[in-house]
XYZ file of C-alpha atoms in Angstrom:
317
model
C 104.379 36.268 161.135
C 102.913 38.916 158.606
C 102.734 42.312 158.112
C 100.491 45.188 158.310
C 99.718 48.438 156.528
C 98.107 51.373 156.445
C 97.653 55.094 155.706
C 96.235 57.725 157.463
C 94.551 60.703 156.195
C 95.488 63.959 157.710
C 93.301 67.176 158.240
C 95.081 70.238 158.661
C 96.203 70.691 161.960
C 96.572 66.942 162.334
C 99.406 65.879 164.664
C 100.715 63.616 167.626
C 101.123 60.177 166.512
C 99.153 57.282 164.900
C 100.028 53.558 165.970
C 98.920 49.871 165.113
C 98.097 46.846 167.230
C 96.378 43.709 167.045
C 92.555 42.529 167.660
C 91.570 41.516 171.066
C 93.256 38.194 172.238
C 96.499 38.546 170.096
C 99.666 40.725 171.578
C 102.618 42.199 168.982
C 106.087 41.006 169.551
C 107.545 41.944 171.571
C 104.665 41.775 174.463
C 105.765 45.060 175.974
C 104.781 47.586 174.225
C 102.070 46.050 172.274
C 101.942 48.990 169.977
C 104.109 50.340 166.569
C 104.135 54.344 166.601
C 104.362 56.878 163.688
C 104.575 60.541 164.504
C 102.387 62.494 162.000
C 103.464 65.653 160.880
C 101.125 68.660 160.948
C 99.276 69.555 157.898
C 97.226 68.146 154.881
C 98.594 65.047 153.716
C 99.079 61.560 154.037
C 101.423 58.957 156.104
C 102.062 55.456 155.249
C 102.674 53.209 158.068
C 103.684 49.582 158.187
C 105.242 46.778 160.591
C 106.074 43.250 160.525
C 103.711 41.793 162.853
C 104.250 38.558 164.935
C 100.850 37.795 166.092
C 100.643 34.640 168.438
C 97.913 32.798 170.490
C 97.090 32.368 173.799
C 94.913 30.136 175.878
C 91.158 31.093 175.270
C 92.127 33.835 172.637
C 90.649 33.981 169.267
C 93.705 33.712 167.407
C 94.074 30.026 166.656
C 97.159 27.384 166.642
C 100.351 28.761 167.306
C 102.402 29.824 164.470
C 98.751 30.013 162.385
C 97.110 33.414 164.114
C 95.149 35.584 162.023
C 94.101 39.106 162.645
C 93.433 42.691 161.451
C 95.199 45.343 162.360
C 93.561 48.641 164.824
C 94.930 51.959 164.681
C 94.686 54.982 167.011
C 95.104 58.436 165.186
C 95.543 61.419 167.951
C 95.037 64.773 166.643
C 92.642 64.297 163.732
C 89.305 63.695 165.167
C 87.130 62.290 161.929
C 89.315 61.010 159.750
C 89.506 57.509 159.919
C 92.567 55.195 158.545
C 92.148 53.194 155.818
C 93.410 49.709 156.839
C 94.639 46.613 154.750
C 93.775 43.078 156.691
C 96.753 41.320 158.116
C 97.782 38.221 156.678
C 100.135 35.832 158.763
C 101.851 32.731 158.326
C 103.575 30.319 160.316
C 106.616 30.500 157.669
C 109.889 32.497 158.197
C 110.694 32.496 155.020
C 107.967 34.287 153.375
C 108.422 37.746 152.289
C 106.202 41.065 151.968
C 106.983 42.843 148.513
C 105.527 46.055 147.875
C 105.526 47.990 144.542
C 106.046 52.166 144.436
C 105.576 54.181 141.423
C 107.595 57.916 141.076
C 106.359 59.260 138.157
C 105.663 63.135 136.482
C 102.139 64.208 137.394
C 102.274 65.057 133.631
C 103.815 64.514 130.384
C 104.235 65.709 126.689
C 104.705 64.343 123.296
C 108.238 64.037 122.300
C 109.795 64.594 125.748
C 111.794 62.419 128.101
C 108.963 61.019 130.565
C 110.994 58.803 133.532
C 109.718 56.560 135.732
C 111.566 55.443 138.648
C 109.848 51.414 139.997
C 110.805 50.387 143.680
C 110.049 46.724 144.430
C 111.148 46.549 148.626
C 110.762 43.752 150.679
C 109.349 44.209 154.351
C 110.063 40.753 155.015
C 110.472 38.500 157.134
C 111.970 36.709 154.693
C 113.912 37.470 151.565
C 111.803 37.327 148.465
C 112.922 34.984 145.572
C 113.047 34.990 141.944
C 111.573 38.528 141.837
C 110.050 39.684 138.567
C 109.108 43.223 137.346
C 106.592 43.570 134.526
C 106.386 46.475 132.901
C 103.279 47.139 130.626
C 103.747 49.968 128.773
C 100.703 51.269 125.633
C 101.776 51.805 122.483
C 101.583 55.270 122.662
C 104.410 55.428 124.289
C 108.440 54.369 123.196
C 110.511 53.080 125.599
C 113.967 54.437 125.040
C 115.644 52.877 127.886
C 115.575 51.030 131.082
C 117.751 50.060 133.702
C 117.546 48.100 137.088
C 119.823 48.551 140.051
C 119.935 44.522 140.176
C 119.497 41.674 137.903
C 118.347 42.232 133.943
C 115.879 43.833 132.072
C 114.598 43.254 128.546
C 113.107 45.470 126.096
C 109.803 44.767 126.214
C 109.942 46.064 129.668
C 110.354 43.046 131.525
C 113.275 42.477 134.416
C 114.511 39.215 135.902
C 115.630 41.410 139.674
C 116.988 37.867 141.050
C 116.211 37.903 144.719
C 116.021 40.876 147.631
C 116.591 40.267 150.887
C 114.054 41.182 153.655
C 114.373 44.940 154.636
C 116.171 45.924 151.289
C 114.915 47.327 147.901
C 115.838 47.076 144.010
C 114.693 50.146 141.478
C 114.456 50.135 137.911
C 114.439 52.992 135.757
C 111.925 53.826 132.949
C 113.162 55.939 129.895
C 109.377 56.800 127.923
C 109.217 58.678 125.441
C 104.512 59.725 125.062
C 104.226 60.136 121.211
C 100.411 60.651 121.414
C 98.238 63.812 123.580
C 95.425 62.275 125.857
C 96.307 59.781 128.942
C 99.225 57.707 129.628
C 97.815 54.579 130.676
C 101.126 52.334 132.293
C 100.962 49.446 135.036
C 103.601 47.089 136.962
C 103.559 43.699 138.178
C 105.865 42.208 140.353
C 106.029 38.428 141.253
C 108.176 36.051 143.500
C 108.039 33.095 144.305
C 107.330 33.837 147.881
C 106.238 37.350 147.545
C 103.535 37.382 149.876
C 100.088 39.071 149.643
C 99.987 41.765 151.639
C 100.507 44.754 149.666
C 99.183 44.523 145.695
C 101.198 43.164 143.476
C 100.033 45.409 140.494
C 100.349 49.230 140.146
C 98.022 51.410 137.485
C 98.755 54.796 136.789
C 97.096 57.161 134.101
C 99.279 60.808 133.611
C 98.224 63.146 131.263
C 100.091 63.794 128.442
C 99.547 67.025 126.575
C 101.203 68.358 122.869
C 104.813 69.011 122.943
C 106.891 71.266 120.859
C 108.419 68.771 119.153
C 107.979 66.751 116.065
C 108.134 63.172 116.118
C 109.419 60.312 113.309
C 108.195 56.656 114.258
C 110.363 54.195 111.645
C 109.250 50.238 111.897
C 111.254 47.581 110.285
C 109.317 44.716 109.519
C 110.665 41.300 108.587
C 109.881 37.840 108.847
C 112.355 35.557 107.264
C 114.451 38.482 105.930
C 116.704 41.161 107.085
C 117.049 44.798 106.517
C 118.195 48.381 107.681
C 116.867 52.126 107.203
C 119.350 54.739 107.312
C 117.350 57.884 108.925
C 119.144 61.187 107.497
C 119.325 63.434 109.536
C 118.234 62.098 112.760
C 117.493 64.323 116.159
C 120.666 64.966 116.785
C 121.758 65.963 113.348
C 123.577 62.728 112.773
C 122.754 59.805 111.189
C 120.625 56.471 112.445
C 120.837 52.827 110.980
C 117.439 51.110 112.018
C 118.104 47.617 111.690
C 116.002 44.746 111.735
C 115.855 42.084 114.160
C 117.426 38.612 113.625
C 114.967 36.943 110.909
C 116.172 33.693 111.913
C 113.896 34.468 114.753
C 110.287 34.527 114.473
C 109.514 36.087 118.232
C 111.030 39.376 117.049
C 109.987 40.835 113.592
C 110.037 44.219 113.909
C 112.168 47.262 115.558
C 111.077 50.770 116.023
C 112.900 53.208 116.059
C 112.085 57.092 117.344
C 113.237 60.425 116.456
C 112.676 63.959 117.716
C 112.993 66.845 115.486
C 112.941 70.757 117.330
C 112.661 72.251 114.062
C 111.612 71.871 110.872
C 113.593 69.103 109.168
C 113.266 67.293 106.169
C 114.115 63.597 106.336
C 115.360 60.590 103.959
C 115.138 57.550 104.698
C 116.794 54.917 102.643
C 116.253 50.886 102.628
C 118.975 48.174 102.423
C 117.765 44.481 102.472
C 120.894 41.856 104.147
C 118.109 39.062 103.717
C 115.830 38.766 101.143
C 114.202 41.608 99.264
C 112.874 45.038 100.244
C 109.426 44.575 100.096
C 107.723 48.528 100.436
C 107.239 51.415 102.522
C 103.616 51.851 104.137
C 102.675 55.060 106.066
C 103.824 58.356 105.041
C 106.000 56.869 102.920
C 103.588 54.380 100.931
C 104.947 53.314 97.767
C 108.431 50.483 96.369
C 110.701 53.312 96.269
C 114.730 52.718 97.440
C 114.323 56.398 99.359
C 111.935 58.496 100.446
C 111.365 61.926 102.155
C 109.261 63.158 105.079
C 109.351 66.787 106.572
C 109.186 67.015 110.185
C 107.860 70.330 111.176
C 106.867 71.186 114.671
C 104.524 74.104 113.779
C 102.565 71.863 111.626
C 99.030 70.988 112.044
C 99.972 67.054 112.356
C 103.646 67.456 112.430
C 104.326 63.912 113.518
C 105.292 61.244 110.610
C 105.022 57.133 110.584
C 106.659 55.111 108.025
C 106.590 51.147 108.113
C 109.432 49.114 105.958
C 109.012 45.536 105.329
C 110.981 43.247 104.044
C 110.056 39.789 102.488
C 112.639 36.749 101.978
């Protein structure tokens, strides 16, 4: 069993239907008809098509052992004279319980600084069989903050990485991207998935560059930094007008030493931001606000030249 895939390129005016089979010597099951249909719509675009595929020998054919037939999928596209399909090779395998898993990015054609930019990750399973211990990757640059994320199955961490547990053949799990671009130029983001039976028909890795262009914004990047120690900042006012505690992770562990934290000013705003060590000492600001002082102030203004700010707080036991 495997499974096949391709897409067709329409022309405009392109219509009827396109529809896969199998190389000469190898039938589709079931034997009658031998052939998987997609009607095309009519226009410019294009039309993904794909089938699970049971290809199996005969005597003479050029398939091999039963249960071990290879082959390449053939398509037929009526209607669009000169535009030929791009195909993808067809893998089989004599198991029933591999699965197919196939990655699908929905993401803005474009982005700015300082704005919500979502991304929306499908990870489906075209089978035949259900697909376990599947794992979503998310690498994300650091030009870009990831506010939140969210899977419709299993867990997700903050670094972008999501434990999706299994997904049975036929089904689908999403997870949801919160970024927030803090820098103009392109947004350069890519997505892994991996199972251990997640077959090898479709990639397992997605790239995607977006263009991100200047917001209205302004932007405040805050890191804590602590190894061996603990500490807050207390960012006032934040965004929203409130008040943010930045907090450091646990220094007990050594994998996680720092936390950023990311705020979005509209309008001109001035800042303070104000350390507190709960482990250890306070060890100096870096960035815009370089210097061993408790507190210090940065003005956010949107119309500014550079009217982004980055301040770095460490802490030393």
């Amino acid at each position: 069993m495997g499974e096949g895939f391709l897409t067709v390129t329409l022309a405009n005016g392109s219509s009827n239907s396109a529809a896969a089979g199998t190389q000469a010597g190898c039938d589709i099951f079931p034997d009658s008809p031998s052939l998987l249909s997609l009607p095309l719509p009519t226009g410019i675009g294009t039309v993904d098509f794909f089938g699970v595929l049971d290809i199996h020998a005969h005597l003479g054919s050029d398939c091999g052992a039963a249960g071990l037939g290879t082959g390449t999928m053939s398509a037929v596209v009526n209607g669009a004279p000169g535009n030929a399909p791009r195909l993808k090779n067809l893998k089989c395998s004599g198991d029933p319980t591999e699965a197919n898993l196939q990655l699908s990015v929905d993401a803005p054609g474009e982005g700015a600084t300082g704005e919500l930019f979502p991304i929306a990750v499908q990870v489906r399973n075209h089978g035949v069989g259900a697909a376990a211990g599947v794992r979503l990757k998310a690498r994300l640059p650091r030009t870009a903050f990831l506010q939140a994320i969210k899977s419709t199955q299993g867990t997700c961490s903050n670094d972008g990485d999501c434990d999706l547990g299994d997904i049975p053949a036929d089904e689908d799990a999403m997870v949801y991207f919160d970024v927030i671009p803090l820098k103009k130029g392109n947004l350069l983001t890519q997505f892994q998935v991996l199972a251990e039976n997640g077959g090898d028909v479709f990639d397992d890795k997605v790239k995607n560059k977006t263009p991100i262009m200047k917001g209205g914004s302004a932007i405040l990047n805050v890191t804590v930094k602590c190894k061996g120690a603990g500490g807050t900042v207390t960012i006032n006012p934040n965004g929203s007008g409130g008040m943010t505690t930045c907090t450091c992770p646990d220094p007990l562990d050594a994998t996680r030493t720092t936390v950023q934290c990311i705020e979005i000013y509209d309008a001109m705003t001035t800042v303070t931001l104000t350390e507190a060590p709960t482990l250890g000492q306070f060890s100096g600001w870096t960035g815009d606000c370089t210097g061993n002082q408790a507190t210090c102030q940065a003005t956010l203004d949107p119309a500014a030249a550079n009217p982004d700010k980055s301040v770095k707080a460490k802490f030393k036991p």
